[in-house]
Amino acid sequence: MDSRTYFSVSMIIFLAAIVVVHFHSSEAAVSKGSFEDNFSIMWSEDHFTTSKDGQIWYLSLDKDTGCGFQTKQRYRFGWFSMKLKLVAGDSAGVVTAYYMCSENGAGPERDELDFEFLGNRTGEPYLIQTNVYKNGTGGREMRHMLWFDPTEDYHTYSVLWNNHQIVFFVDRVPVRVFKNNGEANNFFPNEKPMYLFSSIWNADEWATRGGLEKTNWKLAPFVSSYKDFSVDGCQWEDPFPACVSTTTKNWWDQYDAWHLSADQKMDYAWVQRNLVIYDYCNDSQRYPTAPEECSLSPWD
């Protein structure tokens, strides 16, 4: 796709988004604290900086290392949201990850919900990849285009997680719906509390055009920035927090949050028509028999 096509598609999508975007009226509880109130650095503290007021956080990647942070608390179910501005210019090979995971490392039994932002050459659009893991098994990737340039300003990326569905939102537009079937299964993560993480790292072996485009280290450091972390969820306390049995008192685990609203269905349908690049459920070469969860309707 050349830059003129990208601009044209982006403008059409942007105008459509203005018309159709609506969202649930309940607001998440916004954390007003500094970075230190909510997060810990995972590695490479010297690649992490903040604004003077501590409200904007910067992660940088160079040829030596990237950087990452995680929440100090774990949660089981809720609404999780943060504003990100991605690496500008030639970002091929660079991945900015924003995700939830039940473990500090990529353990073999982890549950995980992923947003991954796949860098690209200048003038080419960013792609977002989402994935869902249960008990260490993923392979449930979807890839989408965005209807804006995510490097020019901050945009909000959110996850709604309850026992009925997981919904990935971009600027409050639902881009992916992952449903539960109400039975014990091997695909829907609903038992393990998760931390929230973000990191920036080099993945030029696969991230851009399947690894054909390599990271241009002459342009380093690559910097992504974050602000306005908000969470409204069940904070975990060992051995078992009381809020797990009372989640239905919260908007994010009430009937309206178990399904897309009528307006959200309009948004979601538009995303499906215009922005989906890859859906593992439609990859018959990779999965000759479609995974069990692919039979569940996101419209229910």
Short mmCIF file of C-alpha atoms in Angstrom, two decimals:
data_model
loop_
_atom_site.label_atom_id
_atom_site.label_comp_id
_atom_site.label_asym_id
_atom_site.label_seq_id
_atom_site.Cartn_x
_atom_site.Cartn_y
_atom_site.Cartn_z
CA MET A 1 0.00 0.00 0.00
CA ASP A 2 1.56 3.34 -0.98
CA SER A 3 1.26 6.49 1.15
CA ARG A 4 -1.51 7.99 -0.99
CA THR A 5 -3.64 4.88 -0.60
CA TYR A 6 -2.95 4.81 3.11
CA PHE A 7 -4.00 8.45 3.47
CA SER A 8 -7.19 7.83 1.50
CA VAL A 9 -8.14 4.76 3.49
CA SER A 10 -7.29 6.48 6.77
CA MET A 11 -9.45 9.50 5.91
CA ILE A 12 -12.44 7.34 4.97
CA ILE A 13 -12.12 5.30 8.12
CA PHE A 14 -11.65 8.36 10.28
CA LEU A 15 -14.80 10.00 8.96
CA ALA A 16 -16.75 6.80 9.43
CA ALA A 17 -15.48 6.49 12.98
CA ILE A 18 -16.73 9.97 13.84
CA VAL A 19 -20.21 8.94 12.79
CA VAL A 20 -20.44 5.60 14.56
CA VAL A 21 -18.34 5.71 17.72
CA HIS A 22 -20.34 5.35 20.93
CA PHE A 23 -19.55 3.63 24.20
CA HIS A 24 -20.96 2.47 27.52
CA SER A 25 -21.75 5.40 29.77
CA SER A 26 -19.87 4.05 32.80
CA GLU A 27 -16.40 5.48 33.27
CA ALA A 28 -13.39 3.57 34.55
CA ALA A 29 -11.80 4.74 37.79
CA VAL A 30 -8.78 6.75 36.70
CA SER A 31 -5.57 6.44 38.69
CA LYS A 32 -4.21 9.89 39.49
CA GLY A 33 -0.97 8.64 41.00
CA SER A 34 2.52 8.80 39.55
CA PHE A 35 4.23 5.96 37.78
CA GLU A 36 5.70 4.75 41.07
CA ASP A 37 2.23 4.43 42.59
CA ASN A 38 1.12 1.88 40.02
CA PHE A 39 4.12 0.28 38.31
CA SER A 40 7.55 -1.25 38.67
CA ILE A 41 10.33 -1.35 36.08
CA MET A 42 10.90 -4.90 34.80
CA TRP A 43 14.32 -4.33 33.24
CA SER A 44 16.68 -1.64 31.91
CA GLU A 45 15.74 1.17 34.24
CA ASP A 46 18.20 3.41 32.39
CA HIS A 47 15.94 3.14 29.32
CA PHE A 48 12.96 4.53 31.24
CA THR A 49 12.19 8.23 31.84
CA THR A 50 9.16 10.29 32.86
CA SER A 51 7.88 13.80 32.35
CA LYS A 52 8.64 16.26 35.17
CA ASP A 53 5.23 15.69 36.73
CA GLY A 54 5.57 11.90 36.46
CA GLN A 55 2.40 11.54 34.40
CA ILE A 56 3.98 10.61 31.05
CA TRP A 57 6.30 7.60 30.82
CA TYR A 58 8.82 6.89 28.09
CA LEU A 59 10.33 3.54 27.14
CA SER A 60 13.28 3.42 24.75
CA LEU A 61 14.88 0.73 22.63
CA ASP A 62 18.42 0.71 21.28
CA LYS A 63 20.64 -2.02 19.90
CA ASP A 64 21.59 -3.11 23.42
CA THR A 65 18.18 -3.51 25.01
CA GLY A 66 14.58 -2.41 25.32
CA CYS A 67 12.62 -1.69 28.48
CA GLY A 68 9.41 -2.69 30.22
CA PHE A 69 7.17 -2.08 33.23
CA GLN A 70 4.37 -3.89 35.05
CA THR A 71 1.65 -3.10 37.55
CA LYS A 72 2.36 -3.77 41.20
CA GLN A 73 -1.09 -5.34 41.55
CA ARG A 74 -2.83 -8.27 39.88
CA TYR A 75 -6.46 -8.23 38.81
CA ARG A 76 -9.10 -10.76 37.87
CA PHE A 77 -11.75 -9.19 35.65
CA GLY A 78 -12.37 -5.52 35.04
CA TRP A 79 -11.68 -2.61 32.70
CA PHE A 80 -8.05 -1.74 31.91
CA SER A 81 -7.00 1.23 29.84
CA MET A 82 -3.96 3.31 28.90
CA LYS A 83 -3.04 5.97 26.37
CA LEU A 84 -0.05 5.23 24.11
CA LYS A 85 1.86 7.13 21.48
CA LEU A 86 3.96 4.83 19.32
CA VAL A 87 7.41 5.12 17.75
CA ALA A 88 7.33 7.57 14.85
CA GLY A 89 9.08 7.33 11.50
CA ASP A 90 10.84 4.18 10.38
CA SER A 91 9.94 1.69 13.12
CA ALA A 92 10.34 -1.56 11.18
CA GLY A 93 11.23 -4.45 13.47
CA VAL A 94 10.16 -2.60 16.63
CA VAL A 95 7.33 -4.02 18.73
CA THR A 96 5.57 -2.08 21.45
CA ALA A 97 3.65 -4.53 23.63
CA TYR A 98 0.77 -3.67 25.97
CA TYR A 99 -0.64 -6.76 27.59
CA MET A 100 -1.94 -8.59 30.62
CA CYS A 101 -0.30 -11.76 31.91
CA SER A 102 -0.66 -14.04 34.92
CA GLU A 103 3.13 -14.38 35.33
CA ASN A 104 6.15 -12.10 35.41
CA GLY A 105 7.80 -14.16 32.68
CA ALA A 106 6.60 -16.09 29.65
CA GLY A 107 5.91 -19.20 31.70
CA PRO A 108 4.58 -22.41 30.13
CA GLU A 109 1.22 -22.21 31.97
CA ARG A 110 0.53 -18.49 31.66
CA ASP A 111 -2.71 -16.76 30.74
CA GLU A 112 -2.25 -13.66 28.63
CA LEU A 113 -4.14 -10.96 26.71
CA ASP A 114 -2.01 -9.11 24.17
CA PHE A 115 -1.94 -5.86 22.26
CA GLU A 116 1.19 -5.77 20.11
CA PHE A 117 1.96 -2.82 17.85
CA LEU A 118 4.05 -3.87 14.88
CA GLY A 119 6.34 -1.16 13.52
CA ASN A 120 6.76 -0.49 9.80
CA ARG A 121 8.71 1.49 7.27
CA THR A 122 8.02 5.21 6.99
CA GLY A 123 4.74 5.86 5.16
CA GLU A 124 3.37 2.39 5.78
CA PRO A 125 0.60 1.84 8.35
CA TYR A 126 1.14 0.37 11.80
CA LEU A 127 -0.59 -2.94 12.43
CA ILE A 128 -1.94 -4.08 15.78
CA GLN A 129 -1.84 -7.75 16.69
CA THR A 130 -3.97 -9.19 19.48
CA ASN A 131 -3.67 -12.62 20.99
CA VAL A 132 -5.21 -14.67 23.80
CA TYR A 133 -3.42 -17.33 25.81
CA LYS A 134 -4.78 -19.87 28.25
CA ASN A 135 -2.50 -22.19 30.19
CA GLY A 136 0.41 -21.30 27.93
CA THR A 137 -1.40 -21.91 24.63
CA GLY A 138 -1.84 -18.95 22.28
CA GLY A 139 -1.94 -19.05 18.50
CA ARG A 140 -5.13 -16.95 18.49
CA GLU A 141 -3.77 -13.95 16.60
CA MET A 142 -5.74 -11.28 14.85
CA ARG A 143 -4.22 -8.33 13.00
CA HIS A 144 -5.89 -5.02 12.26
CA MET A 145 -5.12 -1.76 10.53
CA LEU A 146 -5.76 1.45 12.42
CA TRP A 147 -7.84 4.38 11.15
CA PHE A 148 -5.32 6.95 12.36
CA ASP A 149 -1.57 7.46 12.67
CA PRO A 150 -0.77 6.18 16.20
CA THR A 151 2.54 8.08 16.26
CA GLU A 152 1.07 11.58 16.02
CA ASP A 153 -0.90 11.67 19.25
CA TYR A 154 -1.99 9.55 22.21
CA HIS A 155 -4.77 7.03 21.64
CA THR A 156 -6.56 4.85 24.17
CA TYR A 157 -6.18 1.07 24.17
CA SER A 158 -8.42 -0.87 26.54
CA VAL A 159 -9.43 -4.36 27.57
CA LEU A 160 -12.79 -5.36 29.04
CA TRP A 161 -12.50 -8.73 30.79
CA ASN A 162 -15.27 -10.63 32.53
CA ASN A 163 -16.37 -14.25 32.60
CA HIS A 164 -18.51 -13.82 29.48
CA GLN A 165 -16.24 -12.02 27.04
CA ILE A 166 -12.94 -10.26 26.46
CA VAL A 167 -13.16 -7.16 24.28
CA PHE A 168 -10.19 -5.25 22.89
CA PHE A 169 -10.93 -1.55 22.31
CA VAL A 170 -9.10 1.17 20.42
CA ASP A 171 -10.37 4.64 21.31
CA ARG A 172 -13.43 2.86 22.73
CA VAL A 173 -14.17 1.16 19.44
CA PRO A 174 -14.38 -2.64 19.87
CA VAL A 175 -11.92 -4.20 17.44
CA ARG A 176 -11.97 -7.76 18.77
CA VAL A 177 -14.49 -9.81 20.76
CA PHE A 178 -13.45 -13.11 22.33
CA LYS A 179 -16.39 -15.01 23.85
CA ASN A 180 -16.67 -17.66 26.55
CA ASN A 181 -19.03 -20.62 26.16
CA GLY A 182 -20.03 -20.81 29.83
CA GLU A 183 -18.38 -24.20 30.28
CA ALA A 184 -14.98 -25.48 31.36
CA ASN A 185 -12.74 -25.09 28.31
CA ASN A 186 -9.16 -24.69 27.14
CA PHE A 187 -9.46 -21.31 25.43
CA PHE A 188 -10.98 -18.65 27.70
CA PRO A 189 -8.71 -17.32 30.48
CA ASN A 190 -10.89 -16.70 33.51
CA GLU A 191 -9.20 -18.26 36.53
CA LYS A 192 -5.80 -16.60 37.00
CA PRO A 193 -5.32 -12.98 38.07
CA MET A 194 -3.11 -10.92 35.77
CA TYR A 195 -0.64 -8.08 35.94
CA LEU A 196 -0.66 -5.40 33.26
CA PHE A 197 2.61 -4.89 31.36
CA SER A 198 4.10 -2.77 28.62
CA SER A 199 7.44 -3.07 26.87
CA ILE A 200 9.36 -2.11 23.76
CA TRP A 201 11.68 -4.61 22.12
CA ASN A 202 13.30 -5.71 18.88
CA ALA A 203 11.44 -8.40 16.94
CA ASP A 204 12.81 -7.89 13.45
CA GLU A 205 12.94 -11.64 12.91
CA TRP A 206 9.14 -11.64 12.44
CA ALA A 207 7.41 -8.31 13.18
CA THR A 208 7.56 -6.46 9.84
CA ARG A 209 6.68 -8.31 6.62
CA GLY A 210 7.45 -11.61 8.28
CA GLY A 211 10.98 -10.55 9.15
CA LEU A 212 11.96 -9.23 5.71
CA GLU A 213 12.28 -5.67 7.02
CA LYS A 214 15.01 -5.29 9.64
CA THR A 215 15.44 -2.67 12.36
CA ASN A 216 17.48 0.33 11.25
CA TRP A 217 19.63 0.88 14.33
CA LYS A 218 20.99 4.15 12.94
CA LEU A 219 17.61 5.63 13.94
CA ALA A 220 17.80 4.45 17.56
CA PRO A 221 16.71 5.13 20.19
CA PHE A 222 13.10 4.22 19.42
CA VAL A 223 10.72 5.69 22.02
CA SER A 224 7.12 4.89 22.92
CA SER A 225 5.20 6.91 25.50
CA TYR A 226 2.32 6.28 27.90
CA LYS A 227 -0.08 8.16 30.13
CA ASP A 228 -3.49 8.05 31.84
CA PHE A 229 -3.44 4.48 33.11
CA SER A 230 -6.87 3.58 34.45
CA VAL A 231 -8.24 0.43 35.99
CA ASP A 232 -11.62 -0.48 37.39
CA GLY A 233 -11.31 -4.11 38.39
CA CYS A 234 -11.12 -6.78 41.05
CA GLN A 235 -7.71 -6.37 42.68
CA TRP A 236 -6.27 -9.70 43.70
CA GLU A 237 -5.41 -10.53 47.30
CA ASP A 238 -4.11 -13.95 48.27
CA PRO A 239 -5.52 -16.43 48.80
CA PHE A 240 -8.79 -15.19 47.30
CA PRO A 241 -10.20 -11.65 47.27
CA ALA A 242 -13.78 -11.02 48.30
CA CYS A 243 -14.42 -9.00 45.13
CA VAL A 244 -14.25 -12.13 42.97
CA SER A 245 -17.64 -13.22 44.31
CA THR A 246 -19.18 -9.75 43.99
CA THR A 247 -17.99 -8.65 40.55
CA THR A 248 -21.57 -8.36 39.29
CA LYS A 249 -21.92 -5.26 41.46
CA ASN A 250 -19.61 -3.52 38.99
CA TRP A 251 -20.58 -2.21 35.54
CA TRP A 252 -17.85 -4.27 33.85
CA ASP A 253 -19.46 -7.52 34.99
CA GLN A 254 -23.13 -6.71 34.57
CA TYR A 255 -25.44 -7.79 31.76
CA ASP A 256 -24.64 -4.82 29.51
CA ALA A 257 -20.93 -5.69 29.68
CA TRP A 258 -21.52 -9.34 28.78
CA HIS A 259 -22.52 -8.37 25.23
CA LEU A 260 -21.83 -5.58 22.79
CA SER A 261 -24.40 -2.80 22.80
CA ALA A 262 -26.28 -1.94 19.61
CA ASP A 263 -23.91 0.96 18.92
CA GLN A 264 -20.86 -1.17 19.67
CA LYS A 265 -22.12 -3.80 17.23
CA MET A 266 -22.26 -1.13 14.52
CA ASP A 267 -18.68 -0.13 15.30
CA TYR A 268 -17.53 -3.74 15.42
CA ALA A 269 -19.18 -4.60 12.11
CA TRP A 270 -17.47 -1.64 10.49
CA VAL A 271 -14.09 -2.76 11.89
CA GLN A 272 -14.67 -6.28 10.57
CA ARG A 273 -15.44 -4.96 7.08
CA ASN A 274 -12.59 -2.47 6.84
CA LEU A 275 -9.68 -3.17 9.16
CA VAL A 276 -9.11 -6.90 9.67
CA ILE A 277 -5.88 -8.09 8.03
CA TYR A 278 -5.66 -11.56 9.58
CA ASP A 279 -7.94 -13.78 11.67
CA TYR A 280 -6.66 -17.16 12.84
CA CYS A 281 -10.22 -18.50 12.75
CA ASN A 282 -10.17 -18.10 8.96
CA ASP A 283 -6.73 -19.66 8.46
CA SER A 284 -7.66 -23.14 7.25
CA GLN A 285 -4.09 -23.94 6.27
CA ARG A 286 -2.91 -23.38 9.80
CA TYR A 287 -6.05 -24.84 11.41
CA PRO A 288 -7.72 -27.40 9.09
CA THR A 289 -10.28 -27.84 11.86
CA ALA A 290 -11.28 -24.48 13.28
CA PRO A 291 -10.56 -24.04 17.01
CA GLU A 292 -13.57 -24.53 19.29
CA GLU A 293 -13.90 -20.85 20.22
CA CYS A 294 -14.21 -19.81 16.57
CA SER A 295 -17.79 -21.15 16.52
CA LEU A 296 -18.90 -18.64 19.19
CA SER A 297 -20.66 -15.58 17.83
CA PRO A 298 -19.35 -12.15 18.91
CA TRP A 299 -22.85 -10.79 18.31
CA ASP A 300 -24.49 -12.81 21.11
#
